[in-house]
mmCIF file of N, CA and C in Angstrom:
data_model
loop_
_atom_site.group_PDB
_atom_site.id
_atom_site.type_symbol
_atom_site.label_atom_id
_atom_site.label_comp_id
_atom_site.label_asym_id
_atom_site.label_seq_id
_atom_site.Cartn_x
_atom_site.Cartn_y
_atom_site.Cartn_z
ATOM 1 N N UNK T 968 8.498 9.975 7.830
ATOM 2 C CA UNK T 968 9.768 9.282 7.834
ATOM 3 C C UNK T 968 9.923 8.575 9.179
ATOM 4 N N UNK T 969 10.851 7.329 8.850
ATOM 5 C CA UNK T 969 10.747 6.769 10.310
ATOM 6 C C UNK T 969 11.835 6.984 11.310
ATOM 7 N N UNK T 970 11.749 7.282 12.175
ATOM 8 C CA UNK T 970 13.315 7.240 13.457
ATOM 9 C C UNK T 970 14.065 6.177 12.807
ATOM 10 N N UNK T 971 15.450 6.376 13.190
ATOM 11 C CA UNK T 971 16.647 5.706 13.099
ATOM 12 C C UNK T 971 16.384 4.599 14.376
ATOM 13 N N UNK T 972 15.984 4.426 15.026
ATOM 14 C CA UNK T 972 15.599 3.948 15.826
ATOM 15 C C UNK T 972 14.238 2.778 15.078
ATOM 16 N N UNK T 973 13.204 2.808 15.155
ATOM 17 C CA UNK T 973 12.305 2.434 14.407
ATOM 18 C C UNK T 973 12.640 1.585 13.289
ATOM 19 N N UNK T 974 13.420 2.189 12.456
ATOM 20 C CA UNK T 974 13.856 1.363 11.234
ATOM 21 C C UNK T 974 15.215 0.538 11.613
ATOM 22 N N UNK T 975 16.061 0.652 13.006
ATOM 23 C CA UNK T 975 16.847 -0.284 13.535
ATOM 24 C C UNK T 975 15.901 -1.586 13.786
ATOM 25 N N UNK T 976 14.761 -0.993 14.557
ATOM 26 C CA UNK T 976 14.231 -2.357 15.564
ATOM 27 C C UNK T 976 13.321 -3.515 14.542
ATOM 28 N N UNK T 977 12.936 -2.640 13.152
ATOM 29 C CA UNK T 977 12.813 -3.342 11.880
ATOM 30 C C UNK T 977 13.783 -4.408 11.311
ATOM 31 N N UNK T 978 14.563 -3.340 11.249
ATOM 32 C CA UNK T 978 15.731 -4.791 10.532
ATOM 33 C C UNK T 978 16.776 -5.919 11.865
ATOM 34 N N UNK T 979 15.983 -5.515 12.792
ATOM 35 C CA UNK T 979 16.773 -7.168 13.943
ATOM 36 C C UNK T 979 15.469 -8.322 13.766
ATOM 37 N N UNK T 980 14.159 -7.351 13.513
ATOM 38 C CA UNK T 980 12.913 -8.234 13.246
ATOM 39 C C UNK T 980 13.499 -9.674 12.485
ATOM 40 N N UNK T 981 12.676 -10.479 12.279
ATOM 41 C CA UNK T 981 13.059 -11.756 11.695
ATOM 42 C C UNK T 981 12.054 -11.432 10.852
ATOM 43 N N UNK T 982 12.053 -11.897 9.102
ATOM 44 C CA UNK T 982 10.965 -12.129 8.279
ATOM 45 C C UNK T 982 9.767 -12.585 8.932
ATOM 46 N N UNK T 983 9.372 -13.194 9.434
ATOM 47 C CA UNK T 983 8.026 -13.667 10.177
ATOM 48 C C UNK T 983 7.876 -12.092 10.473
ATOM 49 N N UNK T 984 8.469 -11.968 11.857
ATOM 50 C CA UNK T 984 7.812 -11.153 12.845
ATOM 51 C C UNK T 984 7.512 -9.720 11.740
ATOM 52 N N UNK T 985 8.019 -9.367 10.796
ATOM 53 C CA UNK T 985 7.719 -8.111 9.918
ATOM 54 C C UNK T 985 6.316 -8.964 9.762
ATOM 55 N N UNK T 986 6.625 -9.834 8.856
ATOM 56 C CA UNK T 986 4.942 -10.111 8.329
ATOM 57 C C UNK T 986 3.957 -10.068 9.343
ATOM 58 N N UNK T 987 4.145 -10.495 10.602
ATOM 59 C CA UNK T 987 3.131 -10.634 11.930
ATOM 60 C C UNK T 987 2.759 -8.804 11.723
ATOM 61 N N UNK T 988 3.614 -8.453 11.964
ATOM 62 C CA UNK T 988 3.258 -6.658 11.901
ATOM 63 C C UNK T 988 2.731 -6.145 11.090
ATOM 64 N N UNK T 989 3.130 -6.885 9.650
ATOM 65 C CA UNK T 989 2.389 -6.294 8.991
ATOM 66 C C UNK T 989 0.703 -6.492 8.736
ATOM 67 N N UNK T 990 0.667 -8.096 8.814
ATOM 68 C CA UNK T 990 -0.599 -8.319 9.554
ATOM 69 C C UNK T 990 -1.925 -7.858 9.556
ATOM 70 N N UNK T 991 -0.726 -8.045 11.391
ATOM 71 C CA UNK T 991 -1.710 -7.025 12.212
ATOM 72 C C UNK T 991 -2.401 -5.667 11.899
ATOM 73 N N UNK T 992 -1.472 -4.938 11.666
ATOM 74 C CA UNK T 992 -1.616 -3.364 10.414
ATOM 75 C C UNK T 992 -2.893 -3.015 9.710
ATOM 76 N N UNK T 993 -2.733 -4.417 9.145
ATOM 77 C CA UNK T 993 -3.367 -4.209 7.748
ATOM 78 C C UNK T 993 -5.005 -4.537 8.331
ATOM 79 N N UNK T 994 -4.834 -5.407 9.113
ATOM 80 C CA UNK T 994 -6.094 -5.986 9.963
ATOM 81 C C UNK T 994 -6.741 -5.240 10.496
ATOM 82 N N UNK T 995 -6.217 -4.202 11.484
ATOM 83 C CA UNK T 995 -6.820 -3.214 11.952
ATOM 84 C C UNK T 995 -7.071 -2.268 11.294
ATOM 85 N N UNK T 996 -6.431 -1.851 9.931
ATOM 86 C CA UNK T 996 -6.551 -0.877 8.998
ATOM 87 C C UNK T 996 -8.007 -1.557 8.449
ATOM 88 N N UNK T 997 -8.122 -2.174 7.547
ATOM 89 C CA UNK T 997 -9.470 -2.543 6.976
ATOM 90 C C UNK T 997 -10.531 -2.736 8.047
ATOM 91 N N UNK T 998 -10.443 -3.221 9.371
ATOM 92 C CA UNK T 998 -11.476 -2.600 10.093
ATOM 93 C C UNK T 998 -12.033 -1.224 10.258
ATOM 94 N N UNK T 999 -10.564 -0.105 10.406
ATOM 95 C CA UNK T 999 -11.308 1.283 10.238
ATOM 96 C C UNK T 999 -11.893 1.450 9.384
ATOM 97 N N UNK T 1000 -11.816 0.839 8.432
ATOM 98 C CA UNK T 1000 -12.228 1.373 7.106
ATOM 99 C C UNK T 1000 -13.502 1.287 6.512
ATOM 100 N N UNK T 1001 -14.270 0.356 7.217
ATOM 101 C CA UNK T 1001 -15.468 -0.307 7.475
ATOM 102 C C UNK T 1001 -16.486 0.186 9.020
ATOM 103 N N UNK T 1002 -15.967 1.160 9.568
ATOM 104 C CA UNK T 1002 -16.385 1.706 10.777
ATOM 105 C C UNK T 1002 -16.892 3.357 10.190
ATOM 106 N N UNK T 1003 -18.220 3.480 11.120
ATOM 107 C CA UNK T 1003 -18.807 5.003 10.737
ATOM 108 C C UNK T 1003 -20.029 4.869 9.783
ATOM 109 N N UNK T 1004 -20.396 6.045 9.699
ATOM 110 C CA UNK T 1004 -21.517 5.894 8.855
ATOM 111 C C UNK T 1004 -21.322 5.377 7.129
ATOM 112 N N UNK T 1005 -22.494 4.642 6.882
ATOM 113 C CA UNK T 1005 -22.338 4.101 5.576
ATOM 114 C C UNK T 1005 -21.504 5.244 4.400
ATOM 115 N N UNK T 1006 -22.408 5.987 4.530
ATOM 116 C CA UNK T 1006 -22.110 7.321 3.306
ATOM 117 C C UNK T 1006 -20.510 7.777 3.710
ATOM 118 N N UNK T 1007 -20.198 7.703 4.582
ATOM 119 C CA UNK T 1007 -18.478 7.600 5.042
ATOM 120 C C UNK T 1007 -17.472 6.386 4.502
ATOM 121 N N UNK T 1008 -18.173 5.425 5.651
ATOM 122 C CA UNK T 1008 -17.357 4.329 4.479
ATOM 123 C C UNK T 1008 -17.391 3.947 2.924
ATOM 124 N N UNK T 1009 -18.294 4.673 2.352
ATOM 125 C CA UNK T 1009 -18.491 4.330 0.544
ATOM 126 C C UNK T 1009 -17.700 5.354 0.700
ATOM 127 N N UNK T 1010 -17.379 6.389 1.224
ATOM 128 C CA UNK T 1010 -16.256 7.783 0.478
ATOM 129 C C UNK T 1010 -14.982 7.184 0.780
ATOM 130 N N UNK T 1011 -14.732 6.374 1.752
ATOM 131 C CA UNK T 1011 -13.700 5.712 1.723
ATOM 132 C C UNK T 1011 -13.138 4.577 0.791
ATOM 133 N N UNK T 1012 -13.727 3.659 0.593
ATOM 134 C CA UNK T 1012 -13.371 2.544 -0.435
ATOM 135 C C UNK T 1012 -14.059 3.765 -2.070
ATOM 136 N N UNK T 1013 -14.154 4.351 -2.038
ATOM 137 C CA UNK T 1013 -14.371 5.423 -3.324
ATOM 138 C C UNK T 1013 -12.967 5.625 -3.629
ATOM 139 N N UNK T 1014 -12.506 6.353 -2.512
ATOM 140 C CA UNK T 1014 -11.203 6.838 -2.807
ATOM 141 C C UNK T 1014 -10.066 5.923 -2.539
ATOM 142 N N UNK T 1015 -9.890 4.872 -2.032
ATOM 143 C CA UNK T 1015 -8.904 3.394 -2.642
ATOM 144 C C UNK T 1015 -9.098 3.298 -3.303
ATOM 145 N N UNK T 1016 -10.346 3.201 -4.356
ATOM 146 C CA UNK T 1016 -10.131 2.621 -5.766
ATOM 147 C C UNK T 1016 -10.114 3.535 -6.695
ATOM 148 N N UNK T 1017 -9.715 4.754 -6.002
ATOM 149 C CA UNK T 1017 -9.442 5.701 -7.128
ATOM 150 C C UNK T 1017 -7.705 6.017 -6.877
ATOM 151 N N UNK T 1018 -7.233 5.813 -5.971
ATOM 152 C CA UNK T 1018 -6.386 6.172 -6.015
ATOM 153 C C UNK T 1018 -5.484 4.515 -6.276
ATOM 154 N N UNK T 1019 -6.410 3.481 -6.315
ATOM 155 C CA UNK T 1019 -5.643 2.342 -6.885
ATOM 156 C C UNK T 1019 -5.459 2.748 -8.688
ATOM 157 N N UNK T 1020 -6.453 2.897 -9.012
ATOM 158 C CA UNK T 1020 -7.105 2.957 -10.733
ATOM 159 C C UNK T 1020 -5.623 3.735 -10.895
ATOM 160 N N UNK T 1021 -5.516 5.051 -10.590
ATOM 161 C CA UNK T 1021 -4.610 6.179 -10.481
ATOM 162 C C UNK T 1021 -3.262 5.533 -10.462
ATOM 163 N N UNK T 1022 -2.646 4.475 -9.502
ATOM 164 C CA UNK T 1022 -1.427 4.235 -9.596
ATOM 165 C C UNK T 1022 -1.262 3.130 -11.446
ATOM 166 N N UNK T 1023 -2.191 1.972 -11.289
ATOM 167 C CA UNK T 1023 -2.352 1.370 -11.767
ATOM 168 C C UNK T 1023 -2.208 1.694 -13.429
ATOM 169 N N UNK T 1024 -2.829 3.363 -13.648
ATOM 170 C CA UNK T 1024 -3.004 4.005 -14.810
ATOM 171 C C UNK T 1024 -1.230 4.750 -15.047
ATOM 172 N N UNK T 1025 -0.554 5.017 -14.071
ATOM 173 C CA UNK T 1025 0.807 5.846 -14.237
ATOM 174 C C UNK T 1025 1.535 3.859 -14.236
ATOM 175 N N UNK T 1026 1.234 3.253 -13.805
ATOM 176 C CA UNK T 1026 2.529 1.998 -13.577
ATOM 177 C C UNK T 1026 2.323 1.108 -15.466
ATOM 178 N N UNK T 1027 1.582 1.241 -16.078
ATOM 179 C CA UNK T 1027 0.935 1.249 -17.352
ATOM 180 C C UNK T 1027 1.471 2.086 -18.304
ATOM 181 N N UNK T 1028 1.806 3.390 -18.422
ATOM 182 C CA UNK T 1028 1.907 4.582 -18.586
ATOM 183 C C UNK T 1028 3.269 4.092 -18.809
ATOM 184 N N UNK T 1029 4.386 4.304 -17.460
ATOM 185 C CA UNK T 1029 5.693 3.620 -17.465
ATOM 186 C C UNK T 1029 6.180 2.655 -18.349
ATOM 187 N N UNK T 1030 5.243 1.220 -17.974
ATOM 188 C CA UNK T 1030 5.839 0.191 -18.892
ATOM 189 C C UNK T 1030 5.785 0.241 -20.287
ATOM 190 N N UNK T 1031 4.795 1.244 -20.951
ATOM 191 C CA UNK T 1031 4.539 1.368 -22.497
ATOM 192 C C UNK T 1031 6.030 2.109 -22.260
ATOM 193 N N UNK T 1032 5.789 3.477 -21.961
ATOM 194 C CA UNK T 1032 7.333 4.310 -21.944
ATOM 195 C C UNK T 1032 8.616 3.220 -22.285
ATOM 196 N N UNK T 1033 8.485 2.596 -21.630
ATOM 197 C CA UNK T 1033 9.817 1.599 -21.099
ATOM 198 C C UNK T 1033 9.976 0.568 -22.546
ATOM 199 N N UNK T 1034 8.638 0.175 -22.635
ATOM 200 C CA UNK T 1034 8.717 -0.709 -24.040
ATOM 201 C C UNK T 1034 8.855 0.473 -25.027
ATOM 202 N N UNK T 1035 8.477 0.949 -25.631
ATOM 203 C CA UNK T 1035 8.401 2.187 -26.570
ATOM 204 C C UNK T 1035 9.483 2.415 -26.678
ATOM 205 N N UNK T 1036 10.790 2.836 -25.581
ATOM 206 C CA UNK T 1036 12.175 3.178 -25.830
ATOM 207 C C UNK T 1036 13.029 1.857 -25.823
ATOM 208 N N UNK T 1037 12.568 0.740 -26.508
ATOM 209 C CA UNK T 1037 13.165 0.089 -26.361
ATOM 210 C C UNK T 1037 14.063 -1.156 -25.130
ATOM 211 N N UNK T 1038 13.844 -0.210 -24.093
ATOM 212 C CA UNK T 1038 14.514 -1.172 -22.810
ATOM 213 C C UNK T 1038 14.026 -2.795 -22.962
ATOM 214 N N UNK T 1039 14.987 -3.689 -22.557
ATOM 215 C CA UNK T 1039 14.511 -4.730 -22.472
ATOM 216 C C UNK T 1039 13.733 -5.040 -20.960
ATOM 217 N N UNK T 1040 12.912 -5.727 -20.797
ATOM 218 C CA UNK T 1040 11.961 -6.291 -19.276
ATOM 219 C C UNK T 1040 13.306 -6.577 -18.417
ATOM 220 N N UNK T 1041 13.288 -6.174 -16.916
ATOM 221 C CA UNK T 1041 14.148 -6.942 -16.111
ATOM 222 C C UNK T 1041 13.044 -7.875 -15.438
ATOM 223 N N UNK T 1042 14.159 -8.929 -14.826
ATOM 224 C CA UNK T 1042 13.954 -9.545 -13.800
ATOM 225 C C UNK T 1042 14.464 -9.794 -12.421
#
């Protein structure tokens, strides 16, 4: 969870500067992710795309639910 603090200095951010952060983030994240021994990094992108497949399979799951009982689609 984030400090009250933290999630203040978020929302004075301007749309840009979030995206700059986020970015950056993400930039340095997929570099770790690609660092270390091979047989490390395949256990890594193993388990993103399992735990993508995984969301992907429950967000699927939902929308049948959702159609099935009738709800109409929002927008």
């Amino acid at each position: 969870m984030l400090s009250a603090e933290t999630l203040d200095s978020y929302r004075r951010m301007t749309p840009a500067q979030r995206l700059r952060l986020t970015m950056d983030l993400s930039r340095s994240a997929w570099k770790a992710m690609g660092e270390g021994r091979p047989e490390i990094v395949a256990k890594r992108f193993l388990r993103l795309n399992q735990e993508n497949e995984l969301r992907n399979r429950r967000i699927c799951v939902g929308l049948r639910k959702s159609d099935l009982a009738g709800n109409p689609p929002t927008e």
